[in-house]
MMTF fields as JSON, N, C-alpha, C and O atoms, coordinates in Angstrom:
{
  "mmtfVersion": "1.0.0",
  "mmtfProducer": "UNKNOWN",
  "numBonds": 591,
  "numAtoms": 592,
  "numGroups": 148,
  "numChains": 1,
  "numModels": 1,
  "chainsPerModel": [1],
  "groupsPerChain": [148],
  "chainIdList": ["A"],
  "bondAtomList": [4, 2, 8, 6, 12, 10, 16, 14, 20, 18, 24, 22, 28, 26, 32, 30, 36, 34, 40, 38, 44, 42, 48, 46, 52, 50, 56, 54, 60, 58, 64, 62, 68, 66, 72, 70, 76, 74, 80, 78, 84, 82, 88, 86, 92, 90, 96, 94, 100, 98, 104, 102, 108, 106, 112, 110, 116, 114, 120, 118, 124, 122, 128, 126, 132, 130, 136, 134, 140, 138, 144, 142, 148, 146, 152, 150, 156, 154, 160, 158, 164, 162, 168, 166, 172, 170, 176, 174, 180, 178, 184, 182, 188, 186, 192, 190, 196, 194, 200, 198, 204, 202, 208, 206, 212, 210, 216, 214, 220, 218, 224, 222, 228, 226, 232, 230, 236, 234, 240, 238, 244, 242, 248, 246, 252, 250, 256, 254, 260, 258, 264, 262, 268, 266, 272, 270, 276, 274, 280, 278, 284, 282, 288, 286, 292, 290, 296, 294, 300, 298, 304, 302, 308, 306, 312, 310, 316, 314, 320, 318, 324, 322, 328, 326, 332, 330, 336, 334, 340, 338, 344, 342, 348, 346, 352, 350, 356, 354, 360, 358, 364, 362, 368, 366, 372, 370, 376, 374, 380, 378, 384, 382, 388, 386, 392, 390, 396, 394, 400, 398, 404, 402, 408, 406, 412, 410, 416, 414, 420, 418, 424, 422, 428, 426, 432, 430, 436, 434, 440, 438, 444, 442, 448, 446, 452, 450, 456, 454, 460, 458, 464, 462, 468, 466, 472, 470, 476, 474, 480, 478, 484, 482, 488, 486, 492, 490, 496, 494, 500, 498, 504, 502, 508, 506, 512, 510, 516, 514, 520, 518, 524, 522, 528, 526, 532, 530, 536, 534, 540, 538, 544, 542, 548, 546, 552, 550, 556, 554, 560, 558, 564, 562, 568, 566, 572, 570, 576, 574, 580, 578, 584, 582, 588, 586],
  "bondOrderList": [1, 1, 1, 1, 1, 1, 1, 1, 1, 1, 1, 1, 1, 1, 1, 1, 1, 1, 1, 1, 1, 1, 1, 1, 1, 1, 1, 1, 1, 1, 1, 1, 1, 1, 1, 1, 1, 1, 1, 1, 1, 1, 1, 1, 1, 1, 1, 1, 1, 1, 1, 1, 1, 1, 1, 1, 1, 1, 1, 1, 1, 1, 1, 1, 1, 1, 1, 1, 1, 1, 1, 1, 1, 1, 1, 1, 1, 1, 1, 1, 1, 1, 1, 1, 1, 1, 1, 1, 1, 1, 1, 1, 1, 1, 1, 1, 1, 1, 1, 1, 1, 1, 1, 1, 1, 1, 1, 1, 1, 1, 1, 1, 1, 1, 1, 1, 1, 1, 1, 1, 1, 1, 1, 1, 1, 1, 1, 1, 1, 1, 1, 1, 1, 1, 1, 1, 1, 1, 1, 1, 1, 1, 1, 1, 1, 1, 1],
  "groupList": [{"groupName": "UNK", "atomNameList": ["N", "CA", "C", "O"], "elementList": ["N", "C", "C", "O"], "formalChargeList": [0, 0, 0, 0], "bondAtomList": [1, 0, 2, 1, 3, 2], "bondOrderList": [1, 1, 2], "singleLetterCode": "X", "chemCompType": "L-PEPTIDE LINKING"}],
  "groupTypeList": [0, 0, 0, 0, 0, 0, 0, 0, 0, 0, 0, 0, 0, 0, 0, 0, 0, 0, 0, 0, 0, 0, 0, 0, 0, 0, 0, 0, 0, 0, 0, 0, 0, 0, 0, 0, 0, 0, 0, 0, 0, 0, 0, 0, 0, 0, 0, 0, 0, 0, 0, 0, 0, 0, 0, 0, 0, 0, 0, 0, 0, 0, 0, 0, 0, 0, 0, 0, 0, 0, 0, 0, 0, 0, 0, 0, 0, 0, 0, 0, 0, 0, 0, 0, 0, 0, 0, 0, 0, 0, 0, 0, 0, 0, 0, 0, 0, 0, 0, 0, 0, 0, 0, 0, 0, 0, 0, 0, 0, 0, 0, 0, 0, 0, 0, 0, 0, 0, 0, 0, 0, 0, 0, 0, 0, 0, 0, 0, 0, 0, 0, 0, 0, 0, 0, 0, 0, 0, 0, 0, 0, 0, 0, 0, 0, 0, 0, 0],
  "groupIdList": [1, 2, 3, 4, 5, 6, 7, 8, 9, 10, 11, 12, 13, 14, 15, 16, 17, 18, 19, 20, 21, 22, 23, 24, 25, 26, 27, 28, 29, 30, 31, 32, 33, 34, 35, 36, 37, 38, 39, 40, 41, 42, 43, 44, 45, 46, 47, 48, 49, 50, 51, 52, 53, 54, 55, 56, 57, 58, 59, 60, 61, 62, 63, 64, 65, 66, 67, 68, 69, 70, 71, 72, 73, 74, 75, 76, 77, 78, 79, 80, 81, 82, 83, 84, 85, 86, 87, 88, 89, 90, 91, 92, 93, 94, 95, 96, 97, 98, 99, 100, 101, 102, 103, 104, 105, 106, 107, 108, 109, 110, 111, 112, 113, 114, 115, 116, 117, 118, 119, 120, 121, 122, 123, 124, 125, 126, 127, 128, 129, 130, 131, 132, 133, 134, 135, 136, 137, 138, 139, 140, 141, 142, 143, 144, 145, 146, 147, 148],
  "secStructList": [7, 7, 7, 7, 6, 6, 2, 2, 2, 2, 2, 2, 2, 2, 2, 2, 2, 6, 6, 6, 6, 6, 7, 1, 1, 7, 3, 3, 3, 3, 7, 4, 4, 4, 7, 1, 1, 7, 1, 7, 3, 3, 3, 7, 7, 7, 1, 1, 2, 2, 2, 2, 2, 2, 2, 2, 2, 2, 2, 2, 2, 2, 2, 2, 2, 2, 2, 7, 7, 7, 7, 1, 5, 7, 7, 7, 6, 6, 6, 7, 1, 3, 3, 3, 3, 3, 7, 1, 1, 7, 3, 3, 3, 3, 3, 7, 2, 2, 2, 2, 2, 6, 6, 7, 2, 2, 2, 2, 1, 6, 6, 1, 3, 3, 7, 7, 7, 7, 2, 2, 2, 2, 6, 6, 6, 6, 2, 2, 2, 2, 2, 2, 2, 2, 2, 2, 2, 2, 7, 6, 6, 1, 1, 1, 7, 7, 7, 7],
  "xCoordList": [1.569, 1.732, 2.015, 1.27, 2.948, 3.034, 2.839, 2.79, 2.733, 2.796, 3.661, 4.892, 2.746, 3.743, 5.13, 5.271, 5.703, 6.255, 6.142, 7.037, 5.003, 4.148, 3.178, 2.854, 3.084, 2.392, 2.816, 2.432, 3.717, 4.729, 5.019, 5.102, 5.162, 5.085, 4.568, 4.754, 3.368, 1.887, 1.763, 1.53, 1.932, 1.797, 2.896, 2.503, 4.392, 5.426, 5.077, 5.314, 4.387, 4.24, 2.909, 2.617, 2.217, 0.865, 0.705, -0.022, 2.162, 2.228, 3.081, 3.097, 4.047, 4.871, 3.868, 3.679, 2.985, 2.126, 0.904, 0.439, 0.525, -0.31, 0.777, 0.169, 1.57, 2.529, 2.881, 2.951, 3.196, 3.425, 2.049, 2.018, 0.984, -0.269, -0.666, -1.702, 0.592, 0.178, -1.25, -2.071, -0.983, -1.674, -1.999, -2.199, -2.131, -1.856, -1.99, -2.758, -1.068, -1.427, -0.781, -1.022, -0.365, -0.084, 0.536, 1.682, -0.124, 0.077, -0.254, -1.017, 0.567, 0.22, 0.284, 1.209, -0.803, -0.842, -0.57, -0.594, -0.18, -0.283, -1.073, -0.761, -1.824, -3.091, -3.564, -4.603, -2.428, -2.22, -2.636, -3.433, -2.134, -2.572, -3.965, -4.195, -4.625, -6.144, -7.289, -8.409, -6.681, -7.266, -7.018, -5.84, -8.229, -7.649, -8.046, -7.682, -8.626, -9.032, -7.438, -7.352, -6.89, -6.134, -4.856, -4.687, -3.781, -2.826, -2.192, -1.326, -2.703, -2.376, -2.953, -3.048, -3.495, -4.234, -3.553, -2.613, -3.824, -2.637, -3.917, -5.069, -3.483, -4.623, -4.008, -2.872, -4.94, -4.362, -5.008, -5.801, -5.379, -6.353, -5.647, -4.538, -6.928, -6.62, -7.704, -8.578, -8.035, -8.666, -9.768, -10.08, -10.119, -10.825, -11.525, -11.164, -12.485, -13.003, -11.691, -11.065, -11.986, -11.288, -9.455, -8.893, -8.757, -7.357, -7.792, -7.071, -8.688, -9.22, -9.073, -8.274, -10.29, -10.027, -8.521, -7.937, -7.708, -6.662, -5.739, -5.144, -5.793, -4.765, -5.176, -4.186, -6.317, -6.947, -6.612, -6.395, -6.593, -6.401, -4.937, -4.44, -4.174, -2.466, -2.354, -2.15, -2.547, -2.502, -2.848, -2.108, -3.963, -4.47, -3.8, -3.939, -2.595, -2.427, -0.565, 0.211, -0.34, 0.746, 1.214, 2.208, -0.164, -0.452, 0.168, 1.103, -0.854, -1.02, 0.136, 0.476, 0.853, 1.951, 2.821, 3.074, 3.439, 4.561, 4.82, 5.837, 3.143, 3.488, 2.855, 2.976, 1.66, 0.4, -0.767, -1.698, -0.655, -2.046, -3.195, -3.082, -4.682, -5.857, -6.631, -7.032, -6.874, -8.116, -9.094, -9.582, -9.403, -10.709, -12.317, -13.339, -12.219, -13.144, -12.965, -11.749, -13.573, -13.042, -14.498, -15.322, -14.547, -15.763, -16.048, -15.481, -17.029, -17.134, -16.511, -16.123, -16.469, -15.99, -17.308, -17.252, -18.693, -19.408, -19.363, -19.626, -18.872, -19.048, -17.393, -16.977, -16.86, -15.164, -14.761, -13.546, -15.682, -14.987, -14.564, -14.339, -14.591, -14.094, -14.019, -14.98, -12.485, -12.575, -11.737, -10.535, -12.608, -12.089, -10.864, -11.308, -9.737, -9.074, -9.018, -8.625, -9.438, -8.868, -8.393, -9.045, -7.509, -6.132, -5.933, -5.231, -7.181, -6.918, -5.88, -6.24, -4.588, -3.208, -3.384, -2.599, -4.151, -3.541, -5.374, -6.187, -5.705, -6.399, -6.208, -5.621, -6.777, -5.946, -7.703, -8.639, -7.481, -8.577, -8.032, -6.826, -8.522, -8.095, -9.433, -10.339, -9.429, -10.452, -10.423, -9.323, -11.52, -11.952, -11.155, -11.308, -10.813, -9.704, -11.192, -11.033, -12.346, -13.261, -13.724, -13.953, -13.936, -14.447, -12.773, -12.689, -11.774, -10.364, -10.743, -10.652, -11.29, -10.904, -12.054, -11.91, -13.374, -14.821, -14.878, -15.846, -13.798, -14.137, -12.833, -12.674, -11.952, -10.298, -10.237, -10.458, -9.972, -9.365, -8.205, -7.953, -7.373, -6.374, -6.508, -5.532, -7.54, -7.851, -8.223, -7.937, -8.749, -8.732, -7.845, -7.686, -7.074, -5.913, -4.445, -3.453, -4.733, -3.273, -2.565, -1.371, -3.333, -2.109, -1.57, -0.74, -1.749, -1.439, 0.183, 0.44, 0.7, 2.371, 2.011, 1.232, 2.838, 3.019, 3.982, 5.089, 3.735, 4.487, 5.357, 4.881, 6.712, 7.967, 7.365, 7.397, 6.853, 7.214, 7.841, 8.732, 7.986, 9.113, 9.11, 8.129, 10.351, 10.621, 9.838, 9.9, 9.124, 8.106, 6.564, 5.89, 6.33, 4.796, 5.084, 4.203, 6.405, 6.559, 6.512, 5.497, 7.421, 7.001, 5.648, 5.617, 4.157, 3.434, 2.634, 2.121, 2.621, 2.379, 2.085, 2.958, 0.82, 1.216, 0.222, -0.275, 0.255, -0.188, -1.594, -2.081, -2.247, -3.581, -4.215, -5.037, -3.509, -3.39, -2.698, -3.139, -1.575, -0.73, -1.865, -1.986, -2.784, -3.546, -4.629, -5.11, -5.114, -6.158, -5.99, -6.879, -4.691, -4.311, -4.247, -4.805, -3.467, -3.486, -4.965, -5.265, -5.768, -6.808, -7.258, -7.328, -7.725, -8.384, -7.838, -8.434, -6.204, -5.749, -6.133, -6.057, -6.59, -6.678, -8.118, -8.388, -8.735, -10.67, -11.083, -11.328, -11.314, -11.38, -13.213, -13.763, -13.593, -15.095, -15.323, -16.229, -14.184, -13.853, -13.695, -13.771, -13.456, -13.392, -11.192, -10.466, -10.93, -9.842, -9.254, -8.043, -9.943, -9.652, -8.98, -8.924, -8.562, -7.728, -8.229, -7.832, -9.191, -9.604, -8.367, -7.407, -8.092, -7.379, -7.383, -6.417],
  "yCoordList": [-12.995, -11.923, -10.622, -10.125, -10.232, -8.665, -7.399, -7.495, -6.238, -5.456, -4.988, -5.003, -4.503, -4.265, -3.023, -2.071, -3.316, -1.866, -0.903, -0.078, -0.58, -0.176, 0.851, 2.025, -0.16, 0.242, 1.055, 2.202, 0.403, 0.903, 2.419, 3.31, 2.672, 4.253, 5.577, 6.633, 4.234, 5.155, 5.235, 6.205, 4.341, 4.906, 6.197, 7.34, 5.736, 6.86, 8.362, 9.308, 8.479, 9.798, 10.058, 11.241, 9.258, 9.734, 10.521, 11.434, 9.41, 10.022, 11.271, 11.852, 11.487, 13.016, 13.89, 14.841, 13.76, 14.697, 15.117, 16.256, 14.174, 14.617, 14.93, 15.426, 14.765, 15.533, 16.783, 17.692, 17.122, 18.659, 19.184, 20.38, 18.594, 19.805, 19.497, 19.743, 18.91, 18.543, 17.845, 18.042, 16.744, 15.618, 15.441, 16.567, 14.846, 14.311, 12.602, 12.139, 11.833, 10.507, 9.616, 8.436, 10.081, 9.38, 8.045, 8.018, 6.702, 5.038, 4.657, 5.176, 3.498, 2.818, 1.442, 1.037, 0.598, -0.627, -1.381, -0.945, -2.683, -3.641, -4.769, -5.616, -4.897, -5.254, -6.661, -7.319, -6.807, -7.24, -8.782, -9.462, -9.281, -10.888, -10.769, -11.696, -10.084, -10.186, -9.67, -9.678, -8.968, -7.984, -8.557, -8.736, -8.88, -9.148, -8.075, -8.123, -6.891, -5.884, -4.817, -3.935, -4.834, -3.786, -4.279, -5.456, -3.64, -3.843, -2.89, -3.345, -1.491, -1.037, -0.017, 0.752, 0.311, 1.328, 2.337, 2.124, 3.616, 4.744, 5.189, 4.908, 6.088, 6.563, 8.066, 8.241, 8.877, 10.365, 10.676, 9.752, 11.927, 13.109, 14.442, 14.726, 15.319, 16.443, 17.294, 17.223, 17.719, 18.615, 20.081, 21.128, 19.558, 20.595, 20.155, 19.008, 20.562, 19.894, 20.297, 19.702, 22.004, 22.005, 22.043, 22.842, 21.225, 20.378, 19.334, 19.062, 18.768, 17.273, 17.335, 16.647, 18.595, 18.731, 19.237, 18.514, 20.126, 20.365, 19.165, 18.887, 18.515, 16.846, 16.251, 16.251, 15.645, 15.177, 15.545, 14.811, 16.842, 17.483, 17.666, 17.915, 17.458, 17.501, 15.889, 15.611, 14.714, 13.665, 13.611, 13.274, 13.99, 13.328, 13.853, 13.359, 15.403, 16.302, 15.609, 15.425, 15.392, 14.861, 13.082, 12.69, 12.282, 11.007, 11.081, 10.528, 12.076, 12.172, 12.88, 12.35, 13.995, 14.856, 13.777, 13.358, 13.141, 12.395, 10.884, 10.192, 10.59, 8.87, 8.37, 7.237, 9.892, 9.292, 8.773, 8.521, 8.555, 7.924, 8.966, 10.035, 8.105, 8.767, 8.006, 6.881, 8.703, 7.426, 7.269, 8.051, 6.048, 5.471, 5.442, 4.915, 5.96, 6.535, 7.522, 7.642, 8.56, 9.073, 9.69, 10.421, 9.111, 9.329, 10.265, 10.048, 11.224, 11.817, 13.287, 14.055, 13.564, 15.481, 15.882, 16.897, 15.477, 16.973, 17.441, 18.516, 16.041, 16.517, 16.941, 17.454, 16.364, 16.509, 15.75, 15.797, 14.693, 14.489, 12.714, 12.069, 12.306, 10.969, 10.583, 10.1, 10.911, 11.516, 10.158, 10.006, 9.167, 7.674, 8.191, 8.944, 7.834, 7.96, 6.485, 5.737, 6.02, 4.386, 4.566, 4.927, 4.356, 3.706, 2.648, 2.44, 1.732, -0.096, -0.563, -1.109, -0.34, -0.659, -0.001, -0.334, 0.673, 1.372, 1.989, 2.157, 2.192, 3.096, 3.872, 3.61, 5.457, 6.314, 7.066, 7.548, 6.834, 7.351, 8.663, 8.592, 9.851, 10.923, 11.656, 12.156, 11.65, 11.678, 12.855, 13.241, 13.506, 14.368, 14.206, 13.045, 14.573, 13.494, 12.74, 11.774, 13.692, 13.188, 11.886, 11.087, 11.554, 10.194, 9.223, 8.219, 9.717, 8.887, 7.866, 6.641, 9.054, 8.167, 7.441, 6.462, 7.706, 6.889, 5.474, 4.715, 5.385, 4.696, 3.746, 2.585, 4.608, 3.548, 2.557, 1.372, 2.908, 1.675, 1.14, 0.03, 1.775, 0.781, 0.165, -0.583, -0.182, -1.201, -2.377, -3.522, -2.155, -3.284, -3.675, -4.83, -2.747, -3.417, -3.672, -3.87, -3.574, -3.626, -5.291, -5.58, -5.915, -7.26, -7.287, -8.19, -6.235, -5.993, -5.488, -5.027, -5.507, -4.942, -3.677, -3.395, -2.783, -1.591, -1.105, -1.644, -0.193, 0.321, 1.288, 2.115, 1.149, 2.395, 3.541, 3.368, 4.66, 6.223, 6.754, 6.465, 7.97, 8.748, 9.634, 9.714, 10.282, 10.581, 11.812, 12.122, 12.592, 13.756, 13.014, 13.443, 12.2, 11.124, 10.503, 10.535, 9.967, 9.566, 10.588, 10.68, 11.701, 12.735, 13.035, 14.14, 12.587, 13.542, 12.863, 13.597, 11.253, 10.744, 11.648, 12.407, 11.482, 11.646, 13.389, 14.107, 13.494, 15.43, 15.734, 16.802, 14.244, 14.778, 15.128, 15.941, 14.227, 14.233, 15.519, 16.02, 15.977, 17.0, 18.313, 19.078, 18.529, 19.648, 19.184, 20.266, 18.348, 18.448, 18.909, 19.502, 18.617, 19.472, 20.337, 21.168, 20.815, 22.331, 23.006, 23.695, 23.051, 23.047, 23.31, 24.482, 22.119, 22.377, 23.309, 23.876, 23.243, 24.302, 25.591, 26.511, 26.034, 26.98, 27.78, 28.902, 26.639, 26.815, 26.234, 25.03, 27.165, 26.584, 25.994, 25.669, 26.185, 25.446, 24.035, 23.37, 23.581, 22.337, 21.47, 22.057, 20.001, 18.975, 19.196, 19.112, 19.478, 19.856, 20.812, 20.794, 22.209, 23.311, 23.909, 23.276, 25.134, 25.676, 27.016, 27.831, 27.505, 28.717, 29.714, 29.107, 31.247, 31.894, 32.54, 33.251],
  "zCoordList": [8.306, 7.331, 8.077, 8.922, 7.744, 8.103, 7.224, 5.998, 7.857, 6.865, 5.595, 5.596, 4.335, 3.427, 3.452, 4.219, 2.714, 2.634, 2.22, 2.399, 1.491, 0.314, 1.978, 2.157, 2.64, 3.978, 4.743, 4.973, 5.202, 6.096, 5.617, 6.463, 4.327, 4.05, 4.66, 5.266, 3.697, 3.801, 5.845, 6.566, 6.065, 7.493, 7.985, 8.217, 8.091, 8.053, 7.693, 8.445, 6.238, 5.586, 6.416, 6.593, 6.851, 7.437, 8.809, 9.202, 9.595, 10.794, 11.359, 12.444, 9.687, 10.145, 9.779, 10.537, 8.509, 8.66, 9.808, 9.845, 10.602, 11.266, 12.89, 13.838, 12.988, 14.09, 13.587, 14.415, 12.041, 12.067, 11.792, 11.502, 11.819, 12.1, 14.022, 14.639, 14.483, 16.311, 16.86, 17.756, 15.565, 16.4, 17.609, 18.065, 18.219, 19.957, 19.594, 18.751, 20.429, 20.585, 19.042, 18.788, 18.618, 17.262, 17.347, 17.797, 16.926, 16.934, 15.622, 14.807, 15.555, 14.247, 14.679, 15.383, 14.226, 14.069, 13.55, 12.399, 13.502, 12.086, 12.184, 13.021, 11.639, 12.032, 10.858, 10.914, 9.856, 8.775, 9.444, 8.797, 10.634, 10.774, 11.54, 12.317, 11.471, 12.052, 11.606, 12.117, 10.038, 9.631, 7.958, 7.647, 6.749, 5.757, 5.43, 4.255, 5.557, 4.596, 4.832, 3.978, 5.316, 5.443, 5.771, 5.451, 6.392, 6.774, 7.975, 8.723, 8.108, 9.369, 9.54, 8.584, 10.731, 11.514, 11.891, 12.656, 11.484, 12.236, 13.087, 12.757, 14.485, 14.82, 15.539, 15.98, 15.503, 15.887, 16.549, 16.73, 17.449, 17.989, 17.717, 17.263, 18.26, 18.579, 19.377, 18.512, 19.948, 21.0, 20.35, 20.918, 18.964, 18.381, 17.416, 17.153, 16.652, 15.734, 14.164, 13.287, 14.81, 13.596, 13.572, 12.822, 14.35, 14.715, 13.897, 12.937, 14.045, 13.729, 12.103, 11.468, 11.353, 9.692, 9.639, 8.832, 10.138, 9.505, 9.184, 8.142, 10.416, 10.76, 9.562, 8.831, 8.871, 7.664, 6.354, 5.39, 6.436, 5.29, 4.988, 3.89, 6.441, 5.759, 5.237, 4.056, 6.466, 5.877, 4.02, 3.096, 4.022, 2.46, 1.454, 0.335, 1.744, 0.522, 0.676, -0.261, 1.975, 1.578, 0.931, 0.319, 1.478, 0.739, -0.739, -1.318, -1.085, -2.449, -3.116, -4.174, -2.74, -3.14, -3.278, -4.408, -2.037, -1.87, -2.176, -2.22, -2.419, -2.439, -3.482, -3.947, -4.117, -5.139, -4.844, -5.609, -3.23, -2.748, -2.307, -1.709, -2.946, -2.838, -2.14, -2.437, -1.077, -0.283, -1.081, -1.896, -0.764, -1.91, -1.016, -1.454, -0.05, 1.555, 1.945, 2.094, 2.288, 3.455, 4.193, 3.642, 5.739, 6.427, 8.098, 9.169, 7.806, 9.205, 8.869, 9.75, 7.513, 7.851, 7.566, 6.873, 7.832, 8.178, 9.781, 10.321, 10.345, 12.048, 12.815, 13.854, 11.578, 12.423, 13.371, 13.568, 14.384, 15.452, 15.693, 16.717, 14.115, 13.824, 12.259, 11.661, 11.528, 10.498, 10.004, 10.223, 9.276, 8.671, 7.277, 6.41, 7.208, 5.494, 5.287, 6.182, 4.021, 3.602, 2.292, 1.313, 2.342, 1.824, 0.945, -0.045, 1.934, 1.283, 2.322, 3.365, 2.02, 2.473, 4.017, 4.905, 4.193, 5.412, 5.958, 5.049, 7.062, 7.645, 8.39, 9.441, 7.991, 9.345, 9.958, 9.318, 11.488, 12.193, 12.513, 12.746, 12.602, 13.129, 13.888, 13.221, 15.309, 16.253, 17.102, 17.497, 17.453, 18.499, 20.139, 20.521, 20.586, 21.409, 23.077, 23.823, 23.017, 23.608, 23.393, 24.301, 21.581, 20.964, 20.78, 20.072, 21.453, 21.258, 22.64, 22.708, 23.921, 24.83, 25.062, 25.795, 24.546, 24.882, 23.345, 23.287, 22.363, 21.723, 21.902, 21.523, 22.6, 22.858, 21.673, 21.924, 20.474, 19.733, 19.952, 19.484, 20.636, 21.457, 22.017, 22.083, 22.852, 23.595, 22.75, 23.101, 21.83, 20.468, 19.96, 19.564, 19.876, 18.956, 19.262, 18.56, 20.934, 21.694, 21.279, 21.352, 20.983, 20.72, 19.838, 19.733, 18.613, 17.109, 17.286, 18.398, 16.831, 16.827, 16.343, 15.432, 17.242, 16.995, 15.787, 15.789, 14.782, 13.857, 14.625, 15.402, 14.37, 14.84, 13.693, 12.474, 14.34, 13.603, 13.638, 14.437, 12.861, 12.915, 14.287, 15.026, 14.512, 15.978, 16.286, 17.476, 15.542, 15.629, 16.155, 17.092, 15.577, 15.754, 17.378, 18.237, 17.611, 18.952, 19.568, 20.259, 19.634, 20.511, 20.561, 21.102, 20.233, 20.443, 21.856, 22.701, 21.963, 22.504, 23.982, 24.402, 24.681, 26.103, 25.897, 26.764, 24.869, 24.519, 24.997, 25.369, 24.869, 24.961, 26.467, 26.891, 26.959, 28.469, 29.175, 30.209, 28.493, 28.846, 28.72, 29.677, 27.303, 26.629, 27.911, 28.248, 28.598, 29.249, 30.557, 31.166, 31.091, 32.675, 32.424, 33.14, 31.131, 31.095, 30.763, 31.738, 29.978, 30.071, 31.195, 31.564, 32.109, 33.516, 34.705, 35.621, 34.276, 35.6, 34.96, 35.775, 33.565, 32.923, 33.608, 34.037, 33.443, 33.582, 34.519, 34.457, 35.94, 36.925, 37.554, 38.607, 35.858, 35.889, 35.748, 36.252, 34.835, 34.737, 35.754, 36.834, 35.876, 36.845, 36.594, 35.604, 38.041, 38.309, 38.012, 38.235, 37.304, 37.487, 39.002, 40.056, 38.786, 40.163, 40.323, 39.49, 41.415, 41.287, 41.496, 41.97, 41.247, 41.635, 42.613, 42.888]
}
């Protein structure tokens, strides 16, 4: 079984919205042959708590604007830093990018076929890593900071 197309949307519309609030890391899964509750995993970061609610809050307003969909869940906005949307059809994680790399759900779900996004969601790939050198050469308190 693969994913629907009904899915495949909801993932698409999920992942331009959370690249124009600058996601970091944006993947989608299909998860549909290992998974009967769902059909595909999108997963995001961002480097703030509150990156994390804005990313959420575009996802869910454009769900709903553009496609009619209302998550029938949604878990983790009093803390911000692992923010569940369900869908049914689709799950989207949108994470603290600290709890991205200590909970790696990619590492779970790397045998799953990857969903193609749109070419804004691919570009973001690679960001979080990019926001953290910069970061550390920024703050030379940090582990690989650069004093001046």
């Amino acid at each position: 079984m693969t994913a629907t197309d009904r899915s495949l949307e909801l993932v698409s519309t999920a992942a331009q919205a959370a690249a124009d609030k600058l996601a970091h890391d944006i993947i989608a899964y299909d998860v549909s042959d290992v998974l009967s509750i769902t059909d595909a995993f999108v997963l995001a970061s961002a480097p703030s708590d509150r990156q994390v609610k804005s990313i959420v809050d575009e996802i869910e307003e454009r769900l709903l604007k553009e496609l009619g969909a209302k998550p029938v869940r949604r878990e983790g906005d009093r803390e911000a830093r692992w923010v569940l949307l369900d869908y049914v059809d689709i799950v989207v994680h949108v994470q603290h990018s600290e709890e991205r790399v200590f909970y790696a759900l990619e590492r779970l779900w790397k045998d799953c076929p990857e969903i193609e996004l749109p070419a804004d969601a691919r570009a973001t790939r690679g960001k979080a890593e990019e926001h953290s050198r910069l970061k550390a050469a920024e703050d030379p308190a940090e582990p690989g900071g650069e004093w001046r």
